[in-house]
Short mmCIF file of C-alpha atoms and ligand atoms in Angstrom, two decimals:
data_model
loop_
_atom_site.label_atom_id
_atom_site.label_comp_id
_atom_site.label_asym_id
_atom_site.label_seq_id
_atom_site.Cartn_x
_atom_site.Cartn_y
_atom_site.Cartn_z
CA MET R 107 -9.02 8.09 22.59
CA ALA R 108 -10.70 4.95 23.91
CA SER R 109 -9.56 1.55 22.72
CA THR R 110 -10.10 0.64 19.08
CA LEU R 111 -13.22 -1.35 18.23
CA ARG R 112 -12.45 -4.58 16.35
CA LEU R 113 -15.35 -5.39 14.01
CA ILE R 114 -14.89 -9.00 12.92
CA LEU R 115 -16.62 -10.25 9.79
CA THR R 116 -17.74 -13.87 9.95
CA GLY R 117 -19.21 -14.44 6.49
CA GLU R 118 -22.70 -14.72 8.02
CA SER R 119 -24.63 -12.17 5.98
CA GLU R 120 -26.92 -10.69 8.66
CA HIS R 121 -24.04 -10.33 11.14
CA ASP R 122 -21.74 -8.81 8.50
CA ARG R 123 -24.41 -6.35 7.40
CA ARG R 124 -24.77 -5.10 10.98
CA ILE R 125 -20.98 -4.76 11.31
CA LEU R 126 -20.80 -2.67 8.12
CA GLN R 127 -23.67 -0.48 9.30
CA GLN R 128 -21.84 0.10 12.58
CA ALA R 129 -18.65 1.06 10.68
CA ALA R 130 -20.62 3.33 8.33
CA ALA R 131 -22.24 5.10 11.29
CA ILE R 132 -18.77 5.89 12.68
CA ILE R 133 -17.76 7.35 9.27
CA ARG R 134 -20.90 9.51 9.06
CA ALA R 135 -20.18 10.80 12.58
CA GLY R 136 -16.73 11.97 11.43
CA GLY R 137 -14.72 9.00 12.77
CA VAL R 138 -11.83 7.00 11.32
CA VAL R 139 -12.18 3.29 10.47
CA ALA R 140 -9.57 0.89 9.02
CA PHE R 141 -10.87 -1.54 6.39
CA PRO R 142 -9.53 -4.25 4.05
CA THR R 143 -9.05 -3.69 0.33
CA GLU R 144 -7.63 -6.13 -2.24
CA THR R 145 -4.19 -4.46 -1.79
CA VAL R 146 -3.61 -3.48 1.85
CA TYR R 147 -5.72 -2.16 4.76
CA GLY R 148 -6.77 1.48 4.39
CA LEU R 149 -7.52 4.02 7.13
CA GLY R 150 -10.78 5.63 6.04
CA ALA R 151 -12.72 8.80 6.81
CA ASP R 152 -15.50 10.72 5.04
CA ALA R 153 -13.63 12.36 2.15
CA LEU R 154 -16.11 15.26 2.11
CA ASN R 155 -15.61 16.10 5.82
CA PRO R 156 -12.34 18.08 6.29
CA GLN R 157 -12.31 17.57 10.06
CA ALA R 158 -12.64 13.80 9.70
CA VAL R 159 -9.86 13.80 7.09
CA ARG R 160 -7.56 15.68 9.51
CA ARG R 161 -8.00 12.84 12.00
CA ILE R 162 -6.42 10.42 9.49
CA PHE R 163 -3.25 12.54 9.41
CA GLU R 164 -3.18 12.75 13.23
CA ALA R 165 -3.65 9.00 13.73
CA LYS R 166 -0.91 8.09 11.22
CA GLY R 167 1.49 10.89 12.05
CA ARG R 168 1.41 11.64 8.33
CA PRO R 169 2.68 15.00 7.07
CA GLN R 170 -0.10 17.30 5.80
CA TRP R 171 1.59 17.73 2.41
CA ASP R 172 1.02 14.08 1.42
CA PRO R 173 -2.40 13.79 -0.33
CA LEU R 174 -4.84 10.90 0.16
CA ILE R 175 -6.53 8.50 -2.26
CA VAL R 176 -10.34 8.85 -2.45
CA HIS R 177 -12.05 5.45 -2.60
CA LEU R 178 -15.28 5.06 -4.59
CA TYR R 179 -17.47 1.97 -4.84
CA ARG R 180 -18.21 2.08 -8.57
CA PRO R 181 -16.20 3.26 -11.60
CA GLU R 182 -18.82 5.74 -12.87
CA ASP R 183 -18.33 7.85 -9.72
CA VAL R 184 -14.91 8.88 -11.06
CA TYR R 185 -16.80 11.36 -13.26
CA SER R 186 -18.47 12.92 -10.19
CA PHE R 187 -15.24 13.62 -8.30
CA SER R 188 -13.03 14.74 -11.17
CA SER R 189 -13.71 17.97 -13.07
CA GLU R 190 -12.01 16.67 -16.22
CA VAL R 191 -11.54 13.06 -17.33
CA PRO R 192 -9.19 12.95 -20.34
CA ALA R 193 -10.06 10.48 -23.12
CA ILE R 194 -6.90 8.46 -22.41
CA ALA R 195 -8.25 7.62 -18.93
CA GLU R 196 -11.45 6.08 -20.24
CA PRO R 197 -10.11 2.63 -21.23
CA LEU R 198 -8.54 2.38 -17.76
CA ILE R 199 -11.79 3.29 -16.00
CA ARG R 200 -13.73 0.83 -18.19
CA ASN R 201 -11.32 -2.11 -18.04
CA MET R 202 -9.21 -1.79 -14.90
CA MET R 203 -11.70 -0.49 -12.33
CA PRO R 204 -12.58 -1.92 -9.84
CA GLY R 205 -8.99 -3.04 -9.21
CA PRO R 206 -5.58 -2.08 -7.83
CA LEU R 207 -5.27 1.09 -9.92
CA THR R 208 -5.36 4.73 -8.75
CA LEU R 209 -5.81 7.59 -11.23
CA VAL R 210 -4.64 11.14 -10.54
CA LEU R 211 -7.11 13.54 -12.21
CA MET R 212 -8.11 17.21 -11.96
CA LYS R 213 -10.23 17.38 -8.82
CA SER R 214 -13.85 18.42 -8.55
CA PRO R 215 -14.62 21.35 -6.17
CA LEU R 216 -16.39 18.76 -3.97
CA ILE R 217 -12.99 17.44 -2.84
CA PRO R 218 -11.66 19.42 0.15
CA ASN R 219 -8.06 20.73 0.15
CA GLU R 220 -7.31 18.55 3.20
CA VAL R 221 -7.63 15.48 0.93
CA SER R 222 -5.54 16.74 -1.97
CA ALA R 223 -2.98 18.56 0.22
CA GLY R 224 -3.75 21.74 -1.68
CA LEU R 225 -3.02 20.24 -5.13
CA PRO R 226 -5.43 20.89 -8.04
CA THR R 227 -5.58 17.10 -8.58
CA VAL R 228 -7.13 14.17 -6.73
CA ALA R 229 -6.23 10.46 -6.64
CA LEU R 230 -9.30 8.23 -7.25
CA ARG R 231 -9.56 4.46 -6.86
CA VAL R 232 -12.31 1.83 -6.91
CA PRO R 233 -11.18 -1.12 -4.75
CA ALA R 234 -12.09 -4.64 -5.93
CA HIS R 235 -12.57 -6.05 -2.41
CA PRO R 236 -16.24 -6.83 -1.59
CA VAL R 237 -15.86 -5.57 2.01
CA ALA R 238 -14.37 -2.26 0.84
CA GLN R 239 -17.14 -1.82 -1.72
CA ALA R 240 -19.91 -2.61 0.79
CA PHE R 241 -18.30 -0.32 3.39
CA ILE R 242 -18.11 2.64 0.97
CA ALA R 243 -21.63 2.05 -0.38
CA THR R 244 -23.11 1.73 3.13
CA SER R 245 -21.29 4.88 4.29
CA GLY R 246 -22.95 6.76 1.42
CA THR R 247 -19.90 8.99 0.88
CA PRO R 248 -16.49 8.62 -0.79
CA ILE R 249 -13.84 7.40 1.66
CA ALA R 250 -10.43 9.09 1.83
CA ALA R 251 -7.84 6.53 2.90
CA PRO R 252 -4.08 6.06 3.00
CA SER R 253 -2.62 2.69 4.03
CA ALA R 254 -3.49 2.03 7.70
CA ASN R 255 0.07 2.08 9.10
CA ARG R 256 1.97 4.64 11.17
CA PHE R 257 3.80 6.93 8.74
CA GLY R 258 6.98 5.30 7.42
CA ARG R 259 6.04 1.73 8.52
CA PRO R 260 5.32 -1.21 6.19
CA SER R 261 1.69 -1.26 5.00
CA PRO R 262 -0.69 -3.52 6.95
CA THR R 263 -2.09 -6.66 5.30
CA THR R 264 -4.02 -7.90 8.36
CA ALA R 265 -6.17 -6.30 11.08
CA GLU R 266 -3.45 -7.32 13.61
CA HIS R 267 -0.90 -5.20 11.70
CA VAL R 268 -3.31 -2.25 11.83
CA LEU R 269 -3.71 -2.61 15.59
CA GLN R 270 0.07 -2.99 16.11
CA ASP R 271 0.45 0.52 14.68
CA LEU R 272 -2.83 2.29 15.50
CA GLU R 273 -4.52 0.67 18.54
CA GLY R 274 -6.13 3.46 20.59
CA ARG R 275 -5.53 6.02 17.81
CA ILE R 276 -8.48 5.08 15.54
CA ASP R 277 -12.15 4.35 16.23
CA ALA R 278 -12.45 0.90 14.64
CA VAL R 279 -10.96 -1.69 12.32
CA ILE R 280 -13.11 -3.96 10.14
CA ASP R 281 -11.37 -7.34 10.30
CA GLY R 282 -11.93 -9.06 6.98
CA GLY R 283 -8.84 -11.31 7.13
CA ALA R 284 -5.59 -10.96 5.20
CA THR R 285 -5.65 -8.79 2.06
CA PRO R 286 -5.11 -10.85 -1.11
CA MET R 287 -2.58 -8.74 -3.07
CA GLY R 288 -0.34 -7.37 -0.35
CA VAL R 289 1.14 -4.43 -2.28
CA GLU R 290 -0.59 -1.10 -2.86
CA SER R 291 -2.31 0.07 -6.04
CA THR R 292 -0.49 1.34 -9.11
CA VAL R 293 -0.73 5.16 -9.25
CA ILE R 294 -0.98 6.77 -12.72
CA ASP R 295 -1.17 10.53 -13.31
CA VAL R 296 -3.43 10.96 -16.34
CA THR R 297 -3.21 14.77 -16.28
CA THR R 298 0.16 14.52 -18.11
CA TYR R 299 0.71 13.32 -21.68
CA PRO R 300 1.83 10.61 -21.87
CA PRO R 301 0.40 9.57 -18.48
CA THR R 302 3.01 9.14 -15.74
CA LEU R 303 3.60 6.02 -13.66
CA LEU R 304 3.93 7.56 -10.18
CA ARG R 305 4.01 4.31 -8.20
CA PRO R 306 4.27 0.72 -9.50
CA GLY R 307 1.73 -1.52 -7.76
CA GLY R 308 -0.83 -4.28 -8.06
CA THR R 309 -1.70 -3.55 -11.71
CA PRO R 310 1.42 -4.18 -13.86
CA ALA R 311 2.53 -1.14 -15.89
CA GLU R 312 2.72 -3.44 -18.95
CA THR R 313 -1.03 -4.17 -18.62
CA ILE R 314 -1.77 -0.44 -18.63
CA GLU R 315 0.57 0.21 -21.56
CA ALA R 316 -1.20 -2.51 -23.57
CA LEU R 317 -4.41 -0.47 -23.17
CA ILE R 318 -3.25 3.15 -23.58
CA GLY R 319 0.33 3.07 -24.91
CA ARG R 320 3.65 4.15 -23.39
CA LEU R 321 3.72 5.58 -19.90
CA HIS R 322 6.21 8.15 -18.78
CA ARG R 323 8.30 6.33 -16.18
CA TYR R 324 9.35 8.60 -13.42
CA ARG R 325 12.88 7.73 -12.25
CA ARG R 326 13.70 8.47 -8.66
CA SER R 327 17.45 9.05 -9.14
CA ALA R 328 17.04 11.42 -12.10
CA ALA R 329 14.60 13.60 -10.17
CA GLU R 330 16.65 13.91 -6.98
CA GLY R 331 16.52 17.53 -5.96
CA GLU R 332 13.60 18.29 -8.28
CA ALA R 333 10.05 18.73 -7.05
CA LEU R 334 8.50 15.28 -6.68
CA PRO R 335 5.58 14.61 -9.04
CA SER R 336 3.88 12.66 -6.24
CA PRO R 337 4.51 13.95 -2.73
CA GLY R 338 4.46 10.41 -1.31
CA LEU R 339 7.31 9.31 -3.59
CA SER R 340 9.95 10.42 -1.10
CA SER R 341 12.20 7.40 -1.01
CA LYS R 342 12.19 6.88 2.77
CA HIS R 343 9.09 4.77 3.18
CA TYR R 344 7.91 1.31 4.17
CA ALA R 345 10.80 1.07 6.58
CA PRO R 346 10.77 -1.61 9.25
CA ASN R 347 12.84 -1.05 12.42
CA ALA R 348 15.77 -2.95 10.92
CA LYS R 349 18.24 -2.21 8.16
CA VAL R 350 17.07 -3.77 4.88
CA VAL R 351 19.92 -5.22 2.78
CA LEU R 352 19.18 -6.20 -0.81
CA CYS R 353 21.18 -8.73 -2.79
CA GLU R 354 21.26 -10.24 -6.24
CA ALA R 355 18.54 -12.87 -6.64
CA LYS R 356 20.72 -16.02 -6.61
CA PRO R 357 20.78 -18.68 -3.89
CA ASN R 358 24.60 -18.52 -3.60
CA THR R 359 24.63 -14.73 -3.34
CA LEU R 360 21.94 -14.79 -0.63
CA GLN R 361 23.95 -17.39 1.32
CA ALA R 362 27.16 -15.35 1.00
CA THR R 363 25.44 -12.08 2.01
CA VAL R 364 23.91 -13.74 5.05
CA GLN R 365 27.32 -15.15 6.13
CA GLU R 366 28.90 -11.73 5.75
CA TRP R 367 26.21 -9.98 7.83
CA LEU R 368 26.27 -12.68 10.54
CA ARG R 369 29.86 -11.58 11.21
CA ARG R 370 28.79 -7.94 11.56
CA GLU R 371 25.54 -8.02 13.52
CA HIS R 372 24.08 -9.95 16.38
CA ALA R 373 20.72 -10.99 14.90
CA ILE R 374 19.96 -11.28 11.19
CA GLY R 375 16.65 -11.86 9.40
CA VAL R 376 16.25 -13.36 5.95
CA MET R 377 13.41 -13.24 3.43
CA ARG R 378 14.16 -16.71 2.05
CA PRO R 379 12.60 -17.99 -1.18
CA LEU R 380 11.25 -21.53 -0.91
CA GLY R 381 13.97 -24.15 -1.44
CA TRP R 382 16.95 -21.74 -1.21
CA GLN R 383 19.36 -23.35 1.28
CA LEU R 384 20.96 -21.44 4.15
CA LEU R 385 23.47 -22.63 6.75
CA GLU R 386 21.81 -22.71 10.16
CA SER R 387 22.84 -20.27 12.86
CA PRO R 388 21.32 -19.34 16.25
CA GLN R 389 21.69 -15.68 15.19
CA LEU R 390 19.47 -16.24 12.15
CA ARG R 391 15.68 -15.70 11.82
CA VAL R 392 14.27 -17.05 8.58
CA TYR R 393 10.94 -16.06 6.99
CA THR R 394 10.02 -18.54 4.27
CA TRP R 395 8.71 -16.07 1.74
CA GLY R 396 7.38 -18.12 -1.20
CA GLU R 397 8.53 -19.57 -4.50
CA TRP R 398 10.86 -17.23 -6.40
CA GLY R 399 9.00 -16.11 -9.54
CA ASP R 400 5.55 -16.54 -7.95
CA TRP R 401 5.21 -12.78 -7.60
CA GLN R 402 1.60 -12.91 -6.40
CA THR R 403 2.55 -15.01 -3.39
CA LEU R 404 5.72 -13.00 -2.78
CA ALA R 405 3.76 -9.71 -2.95
CA SER R 406 1.06 -10.94 -0.58
CA ARG R 407 3.67 -12.07 2.01
CA LEU R 408 6.15 -9.18 1.69
CA PHE R 409 4.99 -6.77 4.41
CA ALA R 410 3.98 -9.59 6.80
CA GLY R 411 7.52 -10.97 6.47
CA LEU R 412 9.19 -7.62 7.14
CA ARG R 413 6.97 -7.04 10.16
CA TRP R 414 7.56 -10.54 11.56
CA LEU R 415 11.34 -10.36 11.22
CA GLU R 416 11.32 -6.94 12.83
CA SER R 417 9.25 -8.27 15.75
CA GLU R 418 11.94 -10.94 16.24
CA GLY R 419 14.35 -8.11 16.99
CA VAL R 420 16.75 -8.56 14.07
CA GLU R 421 19.19 -5.76 13.26
CA ALA R 422 19.29 -6.39 9.50
CA ILE R 423 16.98 -8.11 7.02
CA ILE R 424 18.64 -9.68 3.96
CA CYS R 425 16.42 -9.99 0.91
CA PRO R 426 16.92 -10.95 -2.76
CA LEU R 427 15.81 -8.22 -5.19
CA PRO R 428 12.99 -9.03 -7.70
CA PRO R 429 13.31 -7.93 -11.36
CA ALA R 430 11.93 -4.61 -12.70
CA GLU R 431 8.93 -6.03 -14.58
CA GLY R 432 5.29 -6.98 -14.03
CA LEU R 433 4.13 -7.35 -10.43
CA ALA R 434 7.77 -7.95 -9.41
CA LEU R 435 8.44 -4.24 -10.04
CA ALA R 436 6.05 -3.27 -7.21
CA ILE R 437 7.85 -5.61 -4.76
CA ARG R 438 11.22 -4.30 -5.96
CA ASP R 439 10.10 -0.67 -5.50
CA ARG R 440 8.90 -1.25 -1.91
CA LEU R 441 12.13 -3.06 -1.00
CA GLN R 442 14.32 -0.36 -2.53
CA ARG R 443 12.49 2.28 -0.50
CA ALA R 444 12.75 0.19 2.67
CA ALA R 445 16.49 -0.16 2.02
CA SER R 446 17.19 3.50 1.24
CA PRO R 447 19.27 5.08 4.03
O1 TXA J 638 -3.64 0.29 -2.57
C1 TXA J 638 -3.63 1.46 -2.18
O2 TXA J 638 -3.44 2.41 -2.96
C2 TXA J 638 -3.85 1.71 -0.68
C3 TXA J 638 -5.27 1.25 -0.33
C4 TXA J 638 -5.63 1.56 1.12
O3 TXA J 638 -6.19 1.80 -1.22
N1 TXA J 638 -3.67 3.09 -0.36
C5 TXA J 638 -2.46 3.70 -0.32
O4 TXA J 638 -2.49 5.03 0.06
O5 TXA J 638 -1.43 3.12 -0.60
P1 TXA J 638 -1.19 5.86 0.46
O6 TXA J 638 -1.69 7.13 1.00
O7 TXA J 638 -0.32 5.04 1.36
O8 TXA J 638 -0.48 6.13 -0.91
C6 TXA J 638 -1.07 7.00 -1.85
C7 TXA J 638 -0.05 7.56 -2.80
C8 TXA J 638 0.94 8.46 -2.10
O9 TXA J 638 2.22 8.21 -2.64
C9 TXA J 638 0.44 9.84 -2.45
O10 TXA J 638 1.47 10.81 -2.43
C10 TXA J 638 -0.10 9.62 -3.86
O11 TXA J 638 -0.71 8.35 -3.81
N2 TXA J 638 -1.10 10.64 -4.22
C11 TXA J 638 -2.30 10.86 -3.65
N3 TXA J 638 -2.93 11.91 -4.22
C12 TXA J 638 -2.09 12.38 -5.19
C13 TXA J 638 -2.16 13.46 -6.14
N4 TXA J 638 -3.20 14.27 -6.19
N5 TXA J 638 -1.10 13.62 -6.97
C14 TXA J 638 -0.04 12.80 -6.92
N6 TXA J 638 0.09 11.77 -6.04
C15 TXA J 638 -0.92 11.56 -5.19
MG1 MG J 639 1.16 4.24 2.51
#
């Protein structure tokens, strides 16, 4: 494939409108275009065109059994692409969409098997990012999109990250700057009762439970060996090219873990919370992550930090582990997957 077109948005409305029309024309012709959402960059294709959808899997090197999220530009379209919306899903559609929430529902016959990987269900999401909404609306078709990274790599939060992984493998990327949230959407299966939290993400599970009651929390360890409720939940994921080492979230423990690993490996990276002191060493690369407890900032800088440390050639990345609640749970989940052997 020829080199990837970089479509840069400037904020000037006439220019940006032309850029989005150009991107939409590529989608209608069956091409693949990366675009920003409020979570991470997605790699989009016309969800109703099976051949275009196959190109997403080829570009990412993603296995065919892992289904894609279909992106819509307004919440009411959920009813057009699902054959059955249970009553328990309605408060979520009304209150949490647009936003970083994906619902797994029974699919409408309009959704090709290539999108749902042969499952009877489909994952639907309405992104809250104005560029994503305008791109979907201008394309005039729902957009199937996984995160715009090579399979198994950390999700991209900038157009540069997308090009690091996919330059020459996709038609275009819409460059709308860094994505604000930095972790992917929360995925809830509403075909089960109670609904199942398949992936913690940008919408805290507690927020969802306040609206619809207890969620079934799928536990990775308990289900080892069982069929996975979400194909993409295989634990090996989001892995940078360095070993990720997690430690208890205390400044002294981080310092001690770093000292221990400096004796073992040549070059060590650290995701360092603001103000946590570390002894200097020429073997050490430090990414100043953000204030511990400011989960929004830590989420938005997580994947950029992992990618930067990896580009510095470190052999291991030491990182304190966030707690299992609120937005911190999404960061914790991504780190645990990155660290799984
Ligand atoms: O924030 C996000 O969700 C981003 C942006 C681009 O929208 N997208 C994203 O897509 O993270 P992806 O493909 O990297 O992750 C989608 C997850 C996978 O774990 C996949 O297995 C699961 O959703 N999924 C998709 N369809 C499903 C279905 N029908 N049943 C169960 N899980 C499904
Ligand atoms: Mg992904």
